[in-house]
Coordinates of C-alpha atoms and ligand atoms in Angstrom, one line a residue:
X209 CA -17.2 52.5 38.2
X210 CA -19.9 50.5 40.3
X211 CA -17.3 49.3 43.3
X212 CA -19.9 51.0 45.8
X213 CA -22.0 48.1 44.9
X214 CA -19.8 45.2 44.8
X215 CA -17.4 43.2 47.5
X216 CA -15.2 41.4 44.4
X217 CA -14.4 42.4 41.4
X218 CA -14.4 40.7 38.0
X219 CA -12.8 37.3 36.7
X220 CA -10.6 37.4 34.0
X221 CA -13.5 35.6 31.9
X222 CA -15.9 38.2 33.1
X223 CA -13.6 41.0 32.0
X224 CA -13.1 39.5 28.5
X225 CA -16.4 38.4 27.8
X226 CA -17.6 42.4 29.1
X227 CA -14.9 44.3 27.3
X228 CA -16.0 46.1 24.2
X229 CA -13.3 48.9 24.0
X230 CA -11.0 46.3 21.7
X231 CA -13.7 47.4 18.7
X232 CA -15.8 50.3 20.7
X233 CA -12.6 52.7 20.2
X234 CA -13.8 52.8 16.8
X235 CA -16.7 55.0 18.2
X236 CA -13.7 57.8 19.8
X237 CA -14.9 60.7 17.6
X238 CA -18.6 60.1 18.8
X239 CA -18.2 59.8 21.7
X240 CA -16.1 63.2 22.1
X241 CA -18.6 65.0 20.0
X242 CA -21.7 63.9 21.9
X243 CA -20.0 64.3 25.3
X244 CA -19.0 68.2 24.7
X245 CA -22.7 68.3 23.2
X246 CA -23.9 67.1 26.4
X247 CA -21.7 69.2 28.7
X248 CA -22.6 72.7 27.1
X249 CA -26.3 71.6 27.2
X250 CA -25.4 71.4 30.9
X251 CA -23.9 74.2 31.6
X252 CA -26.5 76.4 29.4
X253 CA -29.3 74.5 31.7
X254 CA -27.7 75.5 35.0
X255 CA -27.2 72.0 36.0
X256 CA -23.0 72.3 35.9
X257 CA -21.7 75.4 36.1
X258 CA -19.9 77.3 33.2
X259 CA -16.4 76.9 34.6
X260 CA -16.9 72.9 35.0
X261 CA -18.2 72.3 31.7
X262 CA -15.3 74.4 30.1
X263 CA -12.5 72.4 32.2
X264 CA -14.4 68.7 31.1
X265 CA -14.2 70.5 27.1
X266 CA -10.7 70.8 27.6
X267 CA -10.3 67.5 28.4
X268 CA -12.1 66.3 25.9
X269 CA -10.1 67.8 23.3
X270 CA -7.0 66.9 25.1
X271 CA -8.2 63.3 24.7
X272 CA -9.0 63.6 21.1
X273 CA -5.8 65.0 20.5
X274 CA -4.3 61.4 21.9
X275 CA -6.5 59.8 20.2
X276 CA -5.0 61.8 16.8
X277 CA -1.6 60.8 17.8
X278 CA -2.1 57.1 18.5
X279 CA -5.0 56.6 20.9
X280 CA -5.1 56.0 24.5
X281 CA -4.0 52.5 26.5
X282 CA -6.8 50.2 26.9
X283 CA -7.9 48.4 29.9
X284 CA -10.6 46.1 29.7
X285 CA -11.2 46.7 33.7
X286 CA -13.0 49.9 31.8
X287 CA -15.3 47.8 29.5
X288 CA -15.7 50.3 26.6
X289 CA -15.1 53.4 25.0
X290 CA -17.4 55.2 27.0
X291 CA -15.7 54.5 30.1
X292 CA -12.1 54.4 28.6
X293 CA -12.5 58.3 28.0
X294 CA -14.6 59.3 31.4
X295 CA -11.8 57.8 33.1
X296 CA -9.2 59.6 31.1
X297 CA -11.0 62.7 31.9
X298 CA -10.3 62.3 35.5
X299 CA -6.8 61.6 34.9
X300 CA -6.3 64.8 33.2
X301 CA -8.9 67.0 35.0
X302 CA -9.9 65.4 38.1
X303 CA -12.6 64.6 40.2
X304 CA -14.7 67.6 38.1
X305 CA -14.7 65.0 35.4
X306 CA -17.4 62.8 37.1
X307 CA -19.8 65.9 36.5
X308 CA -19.8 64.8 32.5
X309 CA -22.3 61.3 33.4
X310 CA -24.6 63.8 34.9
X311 CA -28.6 63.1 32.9
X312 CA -26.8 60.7 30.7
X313 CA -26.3 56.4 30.6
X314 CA -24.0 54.8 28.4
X315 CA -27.2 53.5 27.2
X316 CA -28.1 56.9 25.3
X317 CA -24.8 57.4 24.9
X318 CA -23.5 54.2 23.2
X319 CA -27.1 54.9 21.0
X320 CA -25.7 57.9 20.3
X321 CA -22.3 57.7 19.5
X322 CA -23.5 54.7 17.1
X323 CA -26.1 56.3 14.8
X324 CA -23.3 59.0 14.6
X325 CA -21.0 56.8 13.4
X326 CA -23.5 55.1 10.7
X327 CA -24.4 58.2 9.4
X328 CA -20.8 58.9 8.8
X329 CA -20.6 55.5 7.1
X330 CA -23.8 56.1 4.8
X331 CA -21.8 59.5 3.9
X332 CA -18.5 57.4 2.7
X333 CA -20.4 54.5 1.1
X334 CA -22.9 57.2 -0.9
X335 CA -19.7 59.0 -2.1
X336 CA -18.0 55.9 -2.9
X337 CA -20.9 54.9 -4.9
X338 CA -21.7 58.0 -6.6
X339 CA -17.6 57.4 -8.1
X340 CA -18.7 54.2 -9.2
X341 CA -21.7 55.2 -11.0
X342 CA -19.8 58.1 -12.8
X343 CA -17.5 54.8 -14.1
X344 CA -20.6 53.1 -15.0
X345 CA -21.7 55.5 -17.2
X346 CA -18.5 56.8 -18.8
X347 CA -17.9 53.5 -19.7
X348 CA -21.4 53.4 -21.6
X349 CA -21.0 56.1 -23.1
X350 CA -17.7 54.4 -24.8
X351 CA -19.5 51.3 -25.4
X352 CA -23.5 52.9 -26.2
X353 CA -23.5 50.7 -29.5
X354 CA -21.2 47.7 -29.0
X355 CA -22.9 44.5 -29.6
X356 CA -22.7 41.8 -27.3
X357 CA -25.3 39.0 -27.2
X358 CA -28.1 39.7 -24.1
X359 CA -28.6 36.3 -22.1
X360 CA -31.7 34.6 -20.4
X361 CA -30.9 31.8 -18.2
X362 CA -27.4 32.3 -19.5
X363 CA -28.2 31.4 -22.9
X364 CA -27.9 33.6 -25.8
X365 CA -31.4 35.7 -26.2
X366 CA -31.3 38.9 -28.0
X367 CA -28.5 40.8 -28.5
X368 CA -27.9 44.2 -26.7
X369 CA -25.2 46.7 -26.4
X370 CA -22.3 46.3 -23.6
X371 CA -23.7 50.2 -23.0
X372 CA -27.3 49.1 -21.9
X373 CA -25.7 46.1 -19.9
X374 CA -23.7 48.6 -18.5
X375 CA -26.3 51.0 -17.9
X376 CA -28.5 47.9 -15.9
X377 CA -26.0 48.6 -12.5
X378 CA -26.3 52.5 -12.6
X379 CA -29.9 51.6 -12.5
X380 CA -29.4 49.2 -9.3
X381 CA -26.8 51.1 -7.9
X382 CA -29.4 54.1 -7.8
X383 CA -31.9 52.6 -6.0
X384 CA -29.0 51.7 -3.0
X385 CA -27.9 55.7 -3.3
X386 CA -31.6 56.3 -2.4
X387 CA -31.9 53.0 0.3
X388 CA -29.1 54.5 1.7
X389 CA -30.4 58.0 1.8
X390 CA -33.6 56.5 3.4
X391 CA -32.0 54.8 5.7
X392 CA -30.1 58.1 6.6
X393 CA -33.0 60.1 6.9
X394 CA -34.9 57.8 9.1
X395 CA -31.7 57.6 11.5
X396 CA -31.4 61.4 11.6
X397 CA -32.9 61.1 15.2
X398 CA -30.9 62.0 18.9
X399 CA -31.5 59.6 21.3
X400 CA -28.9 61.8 23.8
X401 CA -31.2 62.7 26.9
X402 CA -33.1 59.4 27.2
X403 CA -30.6 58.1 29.7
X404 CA -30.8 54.7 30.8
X405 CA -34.5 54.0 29.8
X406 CA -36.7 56.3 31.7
X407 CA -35.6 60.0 31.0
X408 CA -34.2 62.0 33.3
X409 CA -35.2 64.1 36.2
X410 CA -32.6 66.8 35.1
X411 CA -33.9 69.8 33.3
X412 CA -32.3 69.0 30.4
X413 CA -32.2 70.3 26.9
X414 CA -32.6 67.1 24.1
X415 CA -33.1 70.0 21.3
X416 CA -30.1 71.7 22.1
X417 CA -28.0 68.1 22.0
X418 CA -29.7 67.0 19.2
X419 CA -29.0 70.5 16.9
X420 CA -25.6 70.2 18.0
X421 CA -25.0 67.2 17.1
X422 CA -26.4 67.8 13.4
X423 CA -29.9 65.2 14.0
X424 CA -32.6 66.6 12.4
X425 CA -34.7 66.1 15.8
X426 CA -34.5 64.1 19.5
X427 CA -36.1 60.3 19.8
X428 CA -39.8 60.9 20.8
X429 CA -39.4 57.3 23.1
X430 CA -36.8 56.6 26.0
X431 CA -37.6 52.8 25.8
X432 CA -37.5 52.8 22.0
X433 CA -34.3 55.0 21.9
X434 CA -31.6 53.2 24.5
X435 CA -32.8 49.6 22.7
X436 CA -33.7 50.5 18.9
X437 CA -30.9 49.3 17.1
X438 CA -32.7 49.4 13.1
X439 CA -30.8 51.9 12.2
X440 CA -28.0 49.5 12.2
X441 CA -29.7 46.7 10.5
X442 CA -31.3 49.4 7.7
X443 CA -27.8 49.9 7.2
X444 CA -26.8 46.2 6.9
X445 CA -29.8 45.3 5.0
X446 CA -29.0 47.8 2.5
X447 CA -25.5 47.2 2.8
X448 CA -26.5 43.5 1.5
X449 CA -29.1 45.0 -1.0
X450 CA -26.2 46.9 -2.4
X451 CA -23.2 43.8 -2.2
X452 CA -25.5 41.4 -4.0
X453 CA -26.1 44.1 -6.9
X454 CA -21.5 44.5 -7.0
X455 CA -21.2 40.4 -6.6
X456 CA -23.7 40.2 -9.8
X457 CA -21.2 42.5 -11.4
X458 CA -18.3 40.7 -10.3
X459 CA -19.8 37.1 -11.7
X460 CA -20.1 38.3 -14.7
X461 CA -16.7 40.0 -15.1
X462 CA -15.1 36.8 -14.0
X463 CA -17.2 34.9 -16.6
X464 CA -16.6 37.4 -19.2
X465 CA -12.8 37.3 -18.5
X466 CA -12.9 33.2 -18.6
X467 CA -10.8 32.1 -22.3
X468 CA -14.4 30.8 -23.5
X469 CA -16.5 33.8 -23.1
X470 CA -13.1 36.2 -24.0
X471 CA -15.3 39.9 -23.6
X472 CA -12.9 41.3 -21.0
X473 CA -9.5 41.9 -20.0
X474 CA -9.2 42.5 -16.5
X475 CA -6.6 45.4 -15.3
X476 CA -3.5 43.5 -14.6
X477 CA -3.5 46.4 -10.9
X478 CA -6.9 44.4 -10.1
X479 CA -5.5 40.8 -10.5
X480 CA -3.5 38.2 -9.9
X481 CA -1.2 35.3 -11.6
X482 CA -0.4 31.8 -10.5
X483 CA 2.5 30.5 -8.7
X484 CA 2.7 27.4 -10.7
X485 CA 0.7 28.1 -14.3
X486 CA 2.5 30.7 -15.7
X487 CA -0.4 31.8 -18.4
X488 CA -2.9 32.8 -15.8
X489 CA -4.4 35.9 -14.9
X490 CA -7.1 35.6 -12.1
X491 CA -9.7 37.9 -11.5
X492 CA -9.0 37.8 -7.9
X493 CA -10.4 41.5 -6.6
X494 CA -13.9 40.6 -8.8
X495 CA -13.7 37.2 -7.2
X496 CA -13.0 38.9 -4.0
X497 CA -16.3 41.0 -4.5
X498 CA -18.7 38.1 -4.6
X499 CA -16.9 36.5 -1.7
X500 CA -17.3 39.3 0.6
X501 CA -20.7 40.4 -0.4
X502 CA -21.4 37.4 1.6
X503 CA -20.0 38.0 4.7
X504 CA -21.9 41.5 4.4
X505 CA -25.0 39.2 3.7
X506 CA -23.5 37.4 7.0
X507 CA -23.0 40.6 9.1
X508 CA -26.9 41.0 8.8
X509 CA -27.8 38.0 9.4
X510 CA -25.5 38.3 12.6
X511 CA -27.5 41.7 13.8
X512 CA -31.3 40.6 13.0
X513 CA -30.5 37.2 15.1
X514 CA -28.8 39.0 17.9
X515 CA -32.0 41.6 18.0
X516 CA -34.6 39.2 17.8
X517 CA -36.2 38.1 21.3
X518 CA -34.3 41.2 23.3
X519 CA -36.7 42.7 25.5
X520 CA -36.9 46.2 25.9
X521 CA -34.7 48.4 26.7
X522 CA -31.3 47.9 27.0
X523 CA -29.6 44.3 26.9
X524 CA -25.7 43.6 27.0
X525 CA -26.5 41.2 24.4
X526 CA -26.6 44.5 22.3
X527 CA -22.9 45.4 22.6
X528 CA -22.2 42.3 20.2
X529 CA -24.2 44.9 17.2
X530 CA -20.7 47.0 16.4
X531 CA -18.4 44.4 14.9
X532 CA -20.9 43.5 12.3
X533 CA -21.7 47.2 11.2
X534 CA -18.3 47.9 11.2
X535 CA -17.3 45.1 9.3
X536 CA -19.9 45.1 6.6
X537 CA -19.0 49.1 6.3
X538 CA -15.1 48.2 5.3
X539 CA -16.0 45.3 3.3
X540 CA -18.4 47.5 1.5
X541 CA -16.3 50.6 1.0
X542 CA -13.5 48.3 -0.4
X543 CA -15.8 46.1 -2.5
X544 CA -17.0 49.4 -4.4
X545 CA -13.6 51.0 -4.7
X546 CA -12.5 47.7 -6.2
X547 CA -15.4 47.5 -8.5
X548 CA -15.3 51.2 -9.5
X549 CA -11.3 50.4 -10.5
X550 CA -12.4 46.9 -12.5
X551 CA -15.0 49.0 -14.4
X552 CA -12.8 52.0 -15.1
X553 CA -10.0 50.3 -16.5
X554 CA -11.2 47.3 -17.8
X555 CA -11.0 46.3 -21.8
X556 CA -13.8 45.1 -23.5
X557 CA -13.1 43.0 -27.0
X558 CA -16.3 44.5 -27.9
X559 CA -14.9 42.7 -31.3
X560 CA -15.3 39.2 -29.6
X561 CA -18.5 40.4 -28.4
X562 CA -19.8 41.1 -31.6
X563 CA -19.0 37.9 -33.4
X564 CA -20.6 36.0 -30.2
X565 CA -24.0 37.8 -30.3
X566 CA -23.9 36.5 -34.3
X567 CA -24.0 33.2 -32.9
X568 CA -26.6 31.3 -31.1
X569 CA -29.5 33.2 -33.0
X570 CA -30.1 35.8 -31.6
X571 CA -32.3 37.5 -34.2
X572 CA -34.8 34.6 -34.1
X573 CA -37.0 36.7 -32.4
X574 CA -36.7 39.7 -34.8
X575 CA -37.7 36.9 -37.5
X576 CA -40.9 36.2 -35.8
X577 CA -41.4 39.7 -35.1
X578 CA -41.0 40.4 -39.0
X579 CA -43.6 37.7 -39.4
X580 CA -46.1 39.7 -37.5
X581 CA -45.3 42.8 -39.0
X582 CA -44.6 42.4 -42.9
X583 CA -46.9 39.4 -43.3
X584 CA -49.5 39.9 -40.3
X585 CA -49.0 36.2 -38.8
X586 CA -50.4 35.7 -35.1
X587 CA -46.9 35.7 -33.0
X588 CA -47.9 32.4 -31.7
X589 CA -47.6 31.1 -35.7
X590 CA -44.7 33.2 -36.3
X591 CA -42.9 32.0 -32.8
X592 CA -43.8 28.3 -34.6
X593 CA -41.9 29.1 -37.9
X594 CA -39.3 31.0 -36.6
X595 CA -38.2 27.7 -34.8
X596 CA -38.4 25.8 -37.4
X597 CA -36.1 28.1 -40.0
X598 CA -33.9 28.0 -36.3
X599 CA -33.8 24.3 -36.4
X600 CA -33.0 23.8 -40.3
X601 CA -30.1 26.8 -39.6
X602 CA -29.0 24.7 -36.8
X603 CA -28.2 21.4 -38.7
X604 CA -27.1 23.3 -41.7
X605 CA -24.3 24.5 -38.7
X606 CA -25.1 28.0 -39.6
X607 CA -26.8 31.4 -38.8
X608 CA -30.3 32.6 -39.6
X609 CA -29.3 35.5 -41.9
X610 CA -27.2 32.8 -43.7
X611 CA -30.2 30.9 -44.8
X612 CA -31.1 31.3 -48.9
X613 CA -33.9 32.8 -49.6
X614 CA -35.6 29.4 -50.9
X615 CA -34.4 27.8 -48.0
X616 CA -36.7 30.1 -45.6
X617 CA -39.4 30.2 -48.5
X618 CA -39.4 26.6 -47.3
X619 CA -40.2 26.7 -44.0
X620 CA -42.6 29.4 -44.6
X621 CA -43.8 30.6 -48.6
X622 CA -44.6 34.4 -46.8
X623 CA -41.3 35.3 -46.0
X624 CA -39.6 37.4 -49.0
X625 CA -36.0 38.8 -49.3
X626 CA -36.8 42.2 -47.5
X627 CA -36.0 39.8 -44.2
X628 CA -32.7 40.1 -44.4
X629 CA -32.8 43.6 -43.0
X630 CA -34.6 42.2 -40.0
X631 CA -32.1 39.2 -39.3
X632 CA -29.1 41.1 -38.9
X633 CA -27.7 41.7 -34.9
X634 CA -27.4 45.9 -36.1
X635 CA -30.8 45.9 -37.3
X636 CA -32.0 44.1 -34.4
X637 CA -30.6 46.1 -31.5
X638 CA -31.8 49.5 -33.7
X639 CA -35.1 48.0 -33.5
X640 CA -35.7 47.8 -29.6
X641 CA -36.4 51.8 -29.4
X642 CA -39.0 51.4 -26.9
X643 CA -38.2 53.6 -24.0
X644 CA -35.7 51.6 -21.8
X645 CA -35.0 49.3 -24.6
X646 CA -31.3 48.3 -25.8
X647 CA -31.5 50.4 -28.9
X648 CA -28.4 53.2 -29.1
X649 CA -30.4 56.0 -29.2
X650 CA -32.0 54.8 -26.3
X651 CA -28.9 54.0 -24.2
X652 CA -27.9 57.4 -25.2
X653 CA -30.5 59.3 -24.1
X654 CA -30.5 57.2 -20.5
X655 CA -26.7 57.9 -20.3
X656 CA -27.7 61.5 -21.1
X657 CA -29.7 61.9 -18.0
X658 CA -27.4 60.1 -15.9
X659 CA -24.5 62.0 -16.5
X660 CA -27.2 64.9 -15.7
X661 CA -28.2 63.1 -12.1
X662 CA -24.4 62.6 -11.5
X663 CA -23.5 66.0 -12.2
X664 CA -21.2 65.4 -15.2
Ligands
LIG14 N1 -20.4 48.8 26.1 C1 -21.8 48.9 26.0 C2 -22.3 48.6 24.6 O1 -21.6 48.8 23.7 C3 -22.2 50.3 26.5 C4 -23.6 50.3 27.1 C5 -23.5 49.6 28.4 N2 -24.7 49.8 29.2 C6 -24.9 49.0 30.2 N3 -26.0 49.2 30.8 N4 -24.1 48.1 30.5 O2 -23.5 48.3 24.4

C-alpha cells in the first residue's frame, strides 16, 4: 500500500507485531457498511462518478457475500481489515477500486467501523439484559413473601423476603440498562469524513455518511474523532459496572447452594459434578460469572492504560483497543445469559430459608422498636434492653419469641405479652412498609411497576 515510499519491505516481526486483521475481521460488516456509505456520498458529491461508485458497491457486496460464506484469506502483508477488503476490491473490480480511499484514512475509518460495532454490542447486551430482568422479577413475584433472613456483614440482620432480595438486582441491573443507553447515546456520533486528522480538501458530505450510517450527527473535531477512543472504554467501564453487579449475584448463589446455607438448588443444565466425589454438584457457570467479571474488570483496565499518555491524534498503539472490547462484550453476553438461566430455573427451599431467618435474632430489632412504640423508651434504651433479653435468649440456646413472659419482664418490667406479635419473622417483615422496604405489599407493588417498565 505504501511501496512508493519504501526500498524494503517488512520483517516477519514487523508484519506480526503490525497485523491486526487476525481480530480486526471481526469489524467486516462495518467496514462494508461505512465504505458503500462513503462511496455514494462520493458519487452524489461529484467527486467519483456514478458508474465507479456503483461497480466499487458491487464489490462490496460481493465481498460481504464471502465473508457470509466463510470469510476471505488473510495476509498479514495487508495489516487489517481495512486493507484486507480494499485489496479484495481490486481483485474483483480492478484498478477502479483504489477510487473507494478517496477523502477517507483508515484513521476515520477504523473510528468508524468501531463505534459501529459497539453500538451493535450495547444493542445485544441491553437485550440480553432486559431477558434477565424479566427472570428477575418473575421470580419475585413467585417468591414476594418467602422469608429468608436479610444479612449485614454476612451476619443475620433482619429478615426480608427472597422477593425483595430478588428485586435488589432488577434495581442494579436498571441502572447498567440506562449506563448502557448513555453510553449509546453519547457514541451516536460519525467520525467518517475526518480523514487522517485534518479533514479533507474534498467536497465532501459528513451529514449524508453520518444519516446513512444511522449516527444521530458527524464528530464536530478531526483531531478528537481519528484518536477518541471513550466510547470504547464507556463501554468497558459499564461493562465492569454491570459484571460486578452479576458476580455479586453469582457469590451469593454459590453460597446459598453451599450444604450449610442449603437456600438453593442449582439447575443441574448450569452445573457440574466431580470426577472423584461422587455427591457433588458445583455451581460451576455462577462460579464462572465471578471469575470472568474479572477479566471484564481486566479488559478495562487494559484500554484506560493503553489510552493514557497517547498524544493526539492517531497512534498505532491504538490498534491494541479491539481485543479488549471484544472480549469483555462475549464474556458479558455469556455471563448474563448464564445468569438469566441460573435465576430462571433455580429452586429455592424457601422452607430452609424460613427456619434460618428464625434463627440468629433477627427480630431483636423489632423488639427495640416495640420498646419505642408501645412503651415510649428512647431507642438508644430500648437498643440497650433489647441486647440484653438477646444475650439471656442466647445462653438459654434459644429464640427471642421463645422467651416467657417473666423471663423478658426481667430484663425489662415495661415489656407486656402484646410483644409477641412484634417478635415473630411474619410480623416483622409486615412491618417494614415504608416505601422500598421489604414488606410484601411493598415488593408487590415494586414488582408491579417492573413488570410495567419491562413490558410484561
Ligand atoms: N489497523 C489499524 C487500527 O486498528 C487501522 C488504522 C491504521 N492507521 C494508521 N495510520 N496506521 O488501528
Amino acid at each position: 500500500m505504501w511501496g512508493g515510499r519504501f526500498a524494503d519491505g517488512p520483517s516477519a516481526i514487523m508484519r506480526e507485531i503490525n497485523a491486526s486483521i487476525p481480530f480486526d475481521k471481526a469489524l467486516w460488516r462495518q467496514d462494508i457498511a461505512a465504505s458503500k456509505a462513503h462511496v455514494a456520498m462520493l458519487a452524489a458529491q461529484g467527486i467519483v462518478t456514478a458508474a465507479d461508485a456503483e461497480a466499487i458497491e458491487r464489490g462490496l457486496d460481493e465481498i460481504a457475500r464471502e465473508y457470509e460464506a466463510g470469510g476471505v484469506p488473510e495476509d498479514w502483508d495487508l495489516e487489517d481489515i481495512h486493507m484486507t477488503i480494499e485489496a479484495r476490491l481490486a481483485e474483483l473490480i480492478g484498478p477502479v477500486a483504489g477510487r473507494l480511499h478517496t477523502a477517507r484514512s483508515r484513521n476515520d475509518q477504523v473510528a468508524t467501523d468501531f463505534r459501529l460495532w459497539v453500538r451493535d454490542a450495547i444493542d445485544r447486551v441491553d437485550t440480553g439484559l432486559a431477558a434477565f430482568q424479566r427472570a428477575l422479577v418473575s421470580r419475585a413475584g413467585d417468591h414476594a413473601d418467602a422469608i429468608m433472613p436479610g444479612f449485614t456483614h454476612l451476619q443475620t440482620a433482619q429478615p426480608v423476603t427472597l422477593g425483595h432480595h430478588l428485586m435488589a438486582y432488577y434495581e442494579m441491573t436498571a441502572r447498567d440498562r440506562t449506563r448502557f443507553a448513555d453510553a449509546r447515546r453519547r457514541l451516536d456520533q460519525c467520525p467518517l469524513g475526518s480523514a487522517a486528522l485534518a479533514g479533507t480538501g474534498f467536497p465532501i458530505d459528513r451529514e449524508a455518511t453520518s444519516r446513512a450510517l444511522g449516527f444521530e450527527a458527524p464528530t464536530r473535531n478531526s483531531l478528537d474523532a481519528v484518536s477518541d477512543r471513550d466510547f470504547a472504554l464507556d463501554f468497558l467501564m459499564v461493562a465492569t459496572a454491570c459484571g460486578v453487579h452479576l458476580s455479586r449475584l453469582a457469590e451469593e448463589l454459590i453460597l446459598w447452594a453451599s450444604q450449610p446455607f442449603g437456600f438453593v438448588r442449582m439447575p443441574d443444565a448450569l452445573s457440574t459434578g466431580s470426577s472423584i466425589m461422587p455427591q457433588k454438584k458445583n455451581p460451576d457457570a455462577a462460579e464462572l460469572v465471578r471469575g470472568h467479571a474479572g477479566r471484564i474488570a481486566g479488559c478495562m483496565t487494559a484500554l484506560t492504560i493503553t489510552m493514557k499518555g497517547l498524544p493526539l491524534a492517531y497512534s498505532k498503539d491504538m490498534q491494541d483497543d479491539k481485543p479488549p472490547v471484544f472480549e469483555a462484550a462475549g464474556l458479558l453476553e455469556l455471563c448474563i445469559a448464564a445468569m438469566t438461566g441460573m435465576i430462571a430455573e433455580a429452586s429455592f427451599d424457601t422452607a430452609r430459608m424460613r427456619e434460618a431467618a428464625q434463627r440468629g435474632y433477627a427480630t431483636a430489632t423489632d423488639l427495640a422498636d416495640w420498646l419505642v412504640r408501645e412503651a415510649d423508651i428512647p431507642f438508644r434504651e430500648a437498643h440497650h434492653i433489647t441486647g440484653a433479653a438477646v444475650r439471656l435468649a442466647e445462653s438459654k440456646g434459644v429464640a427471642l419469641s421463645d422467651l416467657a413472659l417473666d423471663e423478658l419482664q426481667a430484663v425489662d418490667a415495661r415489656i407486656d405479652d402484646r410483644v409477641y406479635d412484634a417478635l415473630s419473622i411474619d410480623a416483622s417483615v409486615a412491618a417494614r412498609a415504608s416505601y422500598g422496604g421489604t414488606a410484601p405489599e411493598q415488593v408487590r407493588a415494586r414488582i408491579e411497576e417492573a413488570r410495567d417498565e419491562l413490558g410484561m
